[in-house]
C-alpha positions as protocol buffer text, in pm:
chain_id: "A"
residue {
  index: 1
  type: UNK
  ca { x: 813 y: -117 z: 1095 }
}
residue {
  index: 2
  type: UNK
  ca { x: 561 y: 135 z: 968 }
}
residue {
  index: 3
  type: UNK
  ca { x: 206 y: 154 z: 1088 }
}
residue {
  index: 4
  type: UNK
  ca { x: -89 y: 237 z: 866 }
}
residue {
  index: 5
  type: UNK
  ca { x: -439 y: 370 z: 880 }
}
residue {
  index: 6
  type: UNK
  ca { x: -724 y: 142 z: 780 }
}
residue {
  index: 7
  type: UNK
  ca { x: -1093 y: 225 z: 743 }
}
residue {
  index: 8
  type: UNK
  ca { x: -1390 y: -1 z: 678 }
}
residue {
  index: 9
  type: UNK
  ca { x: -1634 y: 87 z: 396 }
}
residue {
  index: 10
  type: UNK
  ca { x: -1640 y: 458 z: 477 }
}
residue {
  index: 11
  type: UNK
  ca { x: -1454 y: 700 z: 699 }
}
residue {
  index: 12
  type: UNK
  ca { x: -1163 y: 940 z: 717 }
}
residue {
  index: 13
  type: UNK
  ca { x: -833 y: 819 z: 576 }
}
residue {
  index: 14
  type: UNK
  ca { x: -575 y: 1066 z: 703 }
}
residue {
  index: 15
  type: UNK
  ca { x: -267 y: 1002 z: 491 }
}
residue {
  index: 16
  type: UNK
  ca { x: 2 y: 1078 z: 746 }
}
residue {
  index: 17
  type: UNK
  ca { x: 319 y: 930 z: 898 }
}
residue {
  index: 18
  type: UNK
  ca { x: 232 y: 700 z: 1186 }
}
residue {
  index: 19
  type: UNK
  ca { x: 429 y: 905 z: 1439 }
}
residue {
  index: 20
  type: UNK
  ca { x: 221 y: 1212 z: 1358 }
}
residue {
  index: 21
  type: UNK
  ca { x: -114 y: 1042 z: 1320 }
}
residue {
  index: 22
  type: UNK
  ca { x: -269 y: 1097 z: 1662 }
}
residue {
  index: 23
  type: UNK
  ca { x: -146 y: 1454 z: 1689 }
}
residue {
  index: 24
  type: UNK
  ca { x: -255 y: 1550 z: 1340 }
}
residue {
  index: 25
  type: UNK
  ca { x: -601 y: 1400 z: 1376 }
}
residue {
  index: 26
  type: UNK
  ca { x: -665 y: 1663 z: 1641 }
}
residue {
  index: 27
  type: UNK
  ca { x: -492 y: 1945 z: 1457 }
}
residue {
  index: 28
  type: UNK
  ca { x: -676 y: 1872 z: 1134 }
}
residue {
  index: 29
  type: UNK
  ca { x: -1018 y: 1858 z: 1294 }
}
residue {
  index: 30
  type: UNK
  ca { x: -970 y: 2143 z: 1539 }
}
residue {
  index: 31
  type: UNK
  ca { x: -776 y: 2408 z: 1348 }
}
residue {
  index: 32
  type: UNK
  ca { x: -861 y: 2627 z: 1051 }
}
residue {
  index: 33
  type: UNK
  ca { x: -773 y: 2510 z: 700 }
}
residue {
  index: 34
  type: UNK
  ca { x: -447 y: 2647 z: 562 }
}
residue {
  index: 35
  type: UNK
  ca { x: -470 y: 2900 z: 281 }
}
residue {
  index: 36
  type: UNK
  ca { x: -187 y: 2722 z: 99 }
}
residue {
  index: 37
  type: UNK
  ca { x: -278 y: 2424 z: -116 }
}
residue {
  index: 38
  type: UNK
  ca { x: 1 y: 2196 z: -233 }
}
residue {
  index: 39
  type: UNK
  ca { x: 23 y: 1873 z: -429 }
}
residue {
  index: 40
  type: UNK
  ca { x: 42 y: 1513 z: -309 }
}
residue {
  index: 41
  type: UNK
  ca { x: 69 y: 1183 z: -497 }
}
residue {
  index: 42
  type: UNK
  ca { x: -129 y: 861 z: -460 }
}
residue {
  index: 43
  type: UNK
  ca { x: -88 y: 515 z: -613 }
}
residue {
  index: 44
  type: UNK
  ca { x: -403 y: 301 z: -577 }
}
residue {
  index: 45
  type: UNK
  ca { x: -412 y: -80 z: -590 }
}
residue {
  index: 46
  type: UNK
  ca { x: -702 y: -324 z: -605 }
}
residue {
  index: 47
  type: UNK
  ca { x: -581 y: -593 z: -363 }
}
residue {
  index: 48
  type: UNK
  ca { x: -925 y: -749 z: -307 }
}
residue {
  index: 49
  type: UNK
  ca { x: -933 y: -1102 z: -444 }
}
residue {
  index: 50
  type: UNK
  ca { x: -1311 y: -1129 z: -448 }
}
residue {
  index: 51
  type: UNK
  ca { x: -1387 y: -781 z: -580 }
}
residue {
  index: 52
  type: UNK
  ca { x: -1498 y: -697 z: -931 }
}
residue {
  index: 53
  type: UNK
  ca { x: -1297 y: -452 z: -1145 }
}
residue {
  index: 54
  type: UNK
  ca { x: -1302 y: -106 z: -989 }
}
residue {
  index: 55
  type: UNK
  ca { x: -1227 y: 262 z: -1036 }
}
residue {
  index: 56
  type: UNK
  ca { x: -1082 y: 518 z: -796 }
}
residue {
  index: 57
  type: UNK
  ca { x: -1229 y: 868 z: -782 }
}
residue {
  index: 58
  type: UNK
  ca { x: -1110 y: 1182 z: -605 }
}
residue {
  index: 59
  type: UNK
  ca { x: -1413 y: 1407 z: -598 }
}
residue {
  index: 60
  type: UNK
  ca { x: -1579 y: 1344 z: -933 }
}
residue {
  index: 61
  type: UNK
  ca { x: -1256 y: 1270 z: -1120 }
}
residue {
  index: 62
  type: UNK
  ca { x: -1171 y: 911 z: -1210 }
}
residue {
  index: 63
  type: UNK
  ca { x: -796 y: 867 z: -1157 }
}
residue {
  index: 64
  type: UNK
  ca { x: -739 y: 537 z: -1342 }
}
residue {
  index: 65
  type: UNK
  ca { x: -742 y: 511 z: -1721 }
}
residue {
  index: 66
  type: UNK
  ca { x: -863 y: 150 z: -1730 }
}
residue {
  index: 67
  type: UNK
  ca { x: -1062 y: -44 z: -1472 }
}
residue {
  index: 68
  type: UNK
  ca { x: -845 y: -216 z: -1211 }
}
residue {
  index: 69
  type: UNK
  ca { x: -874 y: -591 z: -1171 }
}
residue {
  index: 70
  type: UNK
  ca { x: -723 y: -789 z: -884 }
}
residue {
  index: 71
  type: UNK
  ca { x: -366 y: -676 z: -806 }
}
residue {
  index: 72
  type: UNK
  ca { x: -364 y: -403 z: -1069 }
}
residue {
  index: 73
  type: UNK
  ca { x: -245 y: -54 z: -974 }
}
residue {
  index: 74
  type: UNK
  ca { x: -253 y: 300 z: -1103 }
}
residue {
  index: 75
  type: UNK
  ca { x: 58 y: 504 z: -1158 }
}
residue {
  index: 76
  type: UNK
  ca { x: 102 y: 786 z: -908 }
}
residue {
  index: 77
  type: UNK
  ca { x: -151 y: 1061 z: -972 }
}
residue {
  index: 78
  type: UNK
  ca { x: -161 y: 1412 z: -830 }
}
residue {
  index: 79
  type: UNK
  ca { x: -414 y: 1532 z: -574 }
}
residue {
  index: 80
  type: UNK
  ca { x: -444 y: 1860 z: -387 }
}
residue {
  index: 81
  type: UNK
  ca { x: -312 y: 1857 z: -31 }
}
residue {
  index: 82
  type: UNK
  ca { x: -650 y: 1932 z: 125 }
}
residue {
  index: 83
  type: UNK
  ca { x: -923 y: 1730 z: 291 }
}
residue {
  index: 84
  type: UNK
  ca { x: -1143 y: 1586 z: 17 }
}
residue {
  index: 85
  type: UNK
  ca { x: -1364 y: 1290 z: -62 }
}
residue {
  index: 86
  type: UNK
  ca { x: -1254 y: 980 z: -251 }
}
residue {
  index: 87
  type: UNK
  ca { x: -1460 y: 683 z: -361 }
}
residue {
  index: 88
  type: UNK
  ca { x: -1395 y: 335 z: -495 }
}
residue {
  index: 89
  type: UNK
  ca { x: -1662 y: 217 z: -736 }
}
residue {
  index: 90
  type: UNK
  ca { x: -1746 y: -99 z: -925 }
}
residue {
  index: 91
  type: UNK
  ca { x: -1670 y: -42 z: -1293 }
}
residue {
  index: 92
  type: UNK
  ca { x: -1962 y: -255 z: -1408 }
}
residue {
  index: 93
  type: UNK
  ca { x: -2239 y: -122 z: -1186 }
}
residue {
  index: 94
  type: UNK
  ca { x: -2107 y: 209 z: -1057 }
}
residue {
  index: 95
  type: UNK
  ca { x: -2189 y: 96 z: -704 }
}
residue {
  index: 96
  type: UNK
  ca { x: -1975 y: 252 z: -431 }
}
residue {
  index: 97
  type: UNK
  ca { x: -1747 y: -6 z: -267 }
}
residue {
  index: 98
  type: UNK
  ca { x: -1586 y: 240 z: -26 }
}
residue {
  index: 99
  type: UNK
  ca { x: -1616 y: 609 z: 51 }
}
residue {
  index: 100
  type: UNK
  ca { x: -1334 y: 784 z: 236 }
}
residue {
  index: 101
  type: UNK
  ca { x: -1195 y: 1126 z: 314 }
}
residue {
  index: 102
  type: UNK
  ca { x: -829 y: 1184 z: 235 }
}
residue {
  index: 103
  type: UNK
  ca { x: -616 y: 1460 z: 384 }
}
residue {
  index: 104
  type: UNK
  ca { x: -264 y: 1419 z: 241 }
}
residue {
  index: 105
  type: UNK
  ca { x: 48 y: 1608 z: 336 }
}
residue {
  index: 106
  type: UNK
  ca { x: 198 y: 1845 z: 84 }
}
residue {
  index: 107
  type: UNK
  ca { x: 452 y: 1682 z: -152 }
}
residue {
  index: 108
  type: UNK
  ca { x: 409 y: 1338 z: 8 }
}
residue {
  index: 109
  type: UNK
  ca { x: 359 y: 1005 z: -171 }
}
residue {
  index: 110
  type: UNK
  ca { x: 112 y: 735 z: -62 }
}
residue {
  index: 111
  type: UNK
  ca { x: 10 y: 380 z: -150 }
}
residue {
  index: 112
  type: UNK
  ca { x: -360 y: 311 z: -100 }
}
residue {
  index: 113
  type: UNK
  ca { x: -492 y: -46 z: -115 }
}
residue {
  index: 114
  type: UNK
  ca { x: -849 y: -174 z: -126 }
}
residue {
  index: 115
  type: UNK
  ca { x: -889 y: -509 z: 51 }
}
residue {
  index: 116
  type: UNK
  ca { x: -1240 y: -662 z: 52 }
}
residue {
  index: 117
  type: UNK
  ca { x: -1432 y: -385 z: 222 }
}
residue {
  index: 118
  type: UNK
  ca { x: -1142 y: -196 z: 377 }
}
residue {
  index: 119
  type: UNK
  ca { x: -911 y: 77 z: 253 }
}
residue {
  index: 120
  type: UNK
  ca { x: -559 y: 104 z: 391 }
}
residue {
  index: 121
  type: UNK
  ca { x: -287 y: 364 z: 329 }
}
residue {
  index: 122
  type: UNK
  ca { x: 90 y: 383 z: 370 }
}
residue {
  index: 123
  type: UNK
  ca { x: 326 y: 674 z: 322 }
}
residue {
  index: 124
  type: UNK
  ca { x: 598 y: 597 z: 67 }
}
residue {
  index: 125
  type: UNK
  ca { x: 968 y: 684 z: 83 }
}
residue {
  index: 126
  type: UNK
  ca { x: 1082 y: 757 z: -271 }
}
residue {
  index: 127
  type: UNK
  ca { x: 1428 y: 886 z: -187 }
}
residue {
  index: 128
  type: UNK
  ca { x: 1680 y: 724 z: -419 }
}
residue {
  index: 129
  type: UNK
  ca { x: 1845 y: 396 z: -316 }
}
residue {
  index: 130
  type: UNK
  ca { x: 2219 y: 365 z: -274 }
}
residue {
  index: 131
  type: UNK
  ca { x: 2425 y: 344 z: -593 }
}
residue {
  index: 132
  type: UNK
  ca { x: 2388 y: 1 z: -751 }
}
residue {
  index: 133
  type: UNK
  ca { x: 2100 y: -97 z: -519 }
}
residue {
  index: 134
  type: UNK
  ca { x: 1721 y: -112 z: -525 }
}
residue {
  index: 135
  type: UNK
  ca { x: 1487 y: -37 z: -234 }
}
residue {
  index: 136
  type: UNK
  ca { x: 1211 y: -275 z: -133 }
}
residue {
  index: 137
  type: UNK
  ca { x: 957 y: -299 z: 148 }
}
residue {
  index: 138
  type: UNK
  ca { x: 711 y: -574 z: 241 }
}
residue {
  index: 139
  type: UNK
  ca { x: 343 y: -576 z: 342 }
}
residue {
  index: 140
  type: UNK
  ca { x: 119 y: -871 z: 432 }
}
residue {
  index: 141
  type: UNK
  ca { x: -234 y: -795 z: 306 }
}
residue {
  index: 142
  type: UNK
  ca { x: -347 y: -1159 z: 305 }
}
residue {
  index: 143
  type: UNK
  ca { x: -650 y: -1193 z: 529 }
}
residue {
  index: 144
  type: UNK
  ca { x: -609 y: -1555 z: 629 }
}
residue {
  index: 145
  type: UNK
  ca { x: -247 y: -1611 z: 733 }
}
residue {
  index: 146
  type: UNK
  ca { x: -204 y: -1707 z: 1096 }
}
residue {
  index: 147
  type: UNK
  ca { x: 47 y: -1524 z: 1313 }
}
residue {
  index: 148
  type: UNK
  ca { x: 314 y: -1290 z: 1183 }
}
residue {
  index: 149
  type: UNK
  ca { x: 518 y: -1322 z: 865 }
}
residue {
  index: 150
  type: UNK
  ca { x: 891 y: -1315 z: 787 }
}
residue {
  index: 151
  type: UNK
  ca { x: 1038 y: -1225 z: 449 }
}
residue {
  index: 152
  type: UNK
  ca { x: 1365 y: -1390 z: 353 }
}
residue {
  index: 153
  type: UNK
  ca { x: 1616 y: -1341 z: 74 }
}
residue {
  index: 154
  type: UNK
  ca { x: 1638 y: -1659 z: -130 }
}
residue {
  index: 155
  type: UNK
  ca { x: 1925 y: -1850 z: 25 }
}
residue {
  index: 156
  type: UNK
  ca { x: 1817 y: -1800 z: 383 }
}
residue {
  index: 157
  type: UNK
  ca { x: 1894 y: -1445 z: 504 }
}
residue {
  index: 158
  type: UNK
  ca { x: 1595 y: -1298 z: 687 }
}
residue {
  index: 159
  type: UNK
  ca { x: 1528 y: -940 z: 580 }
}
residue {
  index: 160
  type: UNK
  ca { x: 1195 y: -844 z: 746 }
}
residue {
  index: 161
  type: UNK
  ca { x: 1083 y: -1015 z: 1065 }
}
residue {
  index: 162
  type: UNK
  ca { x: 749 y: -1075 z: 1236 }
}
residue {
  index: 163
  type: UNK
  ca { x: 530 y: -847 z: 1028 }
}
residue {
  index: 164
  type: UNK
  ca { x: 175 y: -833 z: 1154 }
}
residue {
  index: 165
  type: UNK
  ca { x: -112 y: -820 z: 910 }
}
residue {
  index: 166
  type: UNK
  ca { x: -141 y: -481 z: 734 }
}
residue {
  index: 167
  type: UNK
  ca { x: 188 y: -350 z: 881 }
}
residue {
  index: 168
  type: UNK
  ca { x: 455 y: -238 z: 634 }
}
residue {
  index: 169
  type: UNK
  ca { x: 823 y: -308 z: 686 }
}
residue {
  index: 170
  type: UNK
  ca { x: 1094 y: -47 z: 650 }
}
residue {
  index: 171
  type: UNK
  ca { x: 1254 y: -10 z: 308 }
}
residue {
  index: 172
  type: UNK
  ca { x: 1564 y: -227 z: 255 }
}
residue {
  index: 173
  type: UNK
  ca { x: 1855 y: -186 z: 14 }
}
residue {
  index: 174
  type: UNK
  ca { x: 1895 y: -497 z: -206 }
}
residue {
  index: 175
  type: UNK
  ca { x: 2086 y: -607 z: -514 }
}
residue {
  index: 176
  type: UNK
  ca { x: 1936 y: -632 z: -861 }
}
residue {
  index: 177
  type: UNK
  ca { x: 1763 y: -962 z: -927 }
}
residue {
  index: 178
  type: UNK
  ca { x: 1722 y: -1048 z: -559 }
}
residue {
  index: 179
  type: UNK
  ca { x: 1441 y: -1298 z: -499 }
}
residue {
  index: 180
  type: UNK
  ca { x: 1254 y: -1364 z: -176 }
}
residue {
  index: 181
  type: UNK
  ca { x: 1027 y: -1602 z: 10 }
}
residue {
  index: 182
  type: UNK
  ca { x: 776 y: -1559 z: 292 }
}
residue {
  index: 183
  type: UNK
  ca { x: 717 y: -1785 z: 590 }
}
residue {
  index: 184
  type: UNK
  ca { x: 524 y: -1782 z: 914 }
}
residue {
  index: 185
  type: UNK
  ca { x: 740 y: -1651 z: 1198 }
}
residue {
  index: 186
  type: UNK
  ca { x: 891 y: -1946 z: 1384 }
}
residue {
  index: 187
  type: UNK
  ca { x: 838 y: -2185 z: 1093 }
}
residue {
  index: 188
  type: UNK
  ca { x: 1105 y: -2221 z: 825 }
}
residue {
  index: 189
  type: UNK
  ca { x: 864 y: -2374 z: 574 }
}
residue {
  index: 190
  type: UNK
  ca { x: 818 y: -2134 z: 284 }
}
residue {
  index: 191
  type: UNK
  ca { x: 464 y: -2011 z: 229 }
}
residue {
  index: 192
  type: UNK
  ca { x: 546 y: -1869 z: -112 }
}
residue {
  index: 193
  type: UNK
  ca { x: 847 y: -1801 z: -333 }
}
residue {
  index: 194
  type: UNK
  ca { x: 869 y: -1449 z: -472 }
}
residue {
  index: 195
  type: UNK
  ca { x: 1059 y: -1425 z: -801 }
}
residue {
  index: 196
  type: UNK
  ca { x: 1139 y: -1070 z: -909 }
}
residue {
  index: 197
  type: UNK
  ca { x: 1302 y: -866 z: -1182 }
}
residue {
  index: 198
  type: UNK
  ca { x: 1419 y: -599 z: -938 }
}
residue {
  index: 199
  type: UNK
  ca { x: 1656 y: -348 z: -1096 }
}
residue {
  index: 200
  type: UNK
  ca { x: 1905 y: -113 z: -935 }
}
residue {
  index: 201
  type: UNK
  ca { x: 1788 y: 245 z: -898 }
}
residue {
  index: 202
  type: UNK
  ca { x: 1423 y: 151 z: -852 }
}
residue {
  index: 203
  type: UNK
  ca { x: 1189 y: 132 z: -551 }
}
residue {
  index: 204
  type: UNK
  ca { x: 938 y: -148 z: -492 }
}
residue {
  index: 205
  type: UNK
  ca { x: 669 y: -269 z: -254 }
}
residue {
  index: 206
  type: UNK
  ca { x: 618 y: -646 z: -236 }
}
residue {
  index: 207
  type: UNK
  ca { x: 281 y: -734 z: -87 }
}
residue {
  index: 208
  type: UNK
  ca { x: 97 y: -1056 z: -11 }
}
residue {
  index: 209
  type: UNK
  ca { x: -273 y: -1075 z: -97 }
}
residue {
  index: 210
  type: UNK
  ca { x: -556 y: -1327 z: -96 }
}
residue {
  index: 211
  type: UNK
  ca { x: -844 y: -1421 z: 129 }
}
residue {
  index: 212
  type: UNK
  ca { x: -667 y: -1719 z: 290 }
}
residue {
  index: 213
  type: UNK
  ca { x: -344 y: -1917 z: 282 }
}
residue {
  index: 214
  type: UNK
  ca { x: -473 y: -2126 z: -7 }
}
residue {
  index: 215
  type: UNK
  ca { x: -502 y: -1823 z: -236 }
}
residue {
  index: 216
  type: UNK
  ca { x: -182 y: -1652 z: -121 }
}
residue {
  index: 217
  type: UNK
  ca { x: -26 y: -1439 z: -395 }
}
residue {
  index: 218
  type: UNK
  ca { x: 279 y: -1213 z: -399 }
}
residue {
  index: 219
  type: UNK
  ca { x: 291 y: -902 z: -615 }
}
residue {
  index: 220
  type: UNK
  ca { x: 595 y: -684 z: -687 }
}
residue {
  index: 221
  type: UNK
  ca { x: 472 y: -326 z: -720 }
}
residue {
  index: 222
  type: UNK
  ca { x: 704 y: -76 z: -889 }
}
residue {
  index: 223
  type: UNK
  ca { x: 690 y: 261 z: -717 }
}
residue {
  index: 224
  type: UNK
  ca { x: 974 y: 445 z: -888 }
}
């Protein structure tokens, strides 16, 4: 399972692999900035059920073409691989919903989600799936589910086990058209069925959102 970095309202969102996070926090803050600036890639998603439509800015540049409503995402956009400010703003009022600092690795890809006052980031693995397969990972962003969550291939084969809230699974190789369900760990009752149109050669993140179990929603996010 992959860890993440989550910040509330404002703060530093270091977009780094979990294994390097603690080390790099020190290196980034204590060492001189590199003279070499590369390019990184971010996909931003509004996963906040109660939030109004929003926009994502890096510096003063708005990165989305149209305002993002609940469970809408940008395509990947390019950013410089340097420490820089990013803000999430209400489209209607221009009010700042979150203000963060990003410091992405050169040539790395990230998924950034906004969830009702928090911003959370994951590094993406966009290496191609095996021939004839798709790649998929799972994240539980629902704020009201009790315990951990399992994801199961329709028909009963468990694929991702005991995911804590906001923790991403590994990527799994699956067949085209595979569908899934989610259930609370230790309980075989399905919380939600997840139909998909997954196609071979593509990469997906399936995430759960909502403010409680009653508003649970599953979204299939195409990454590549």
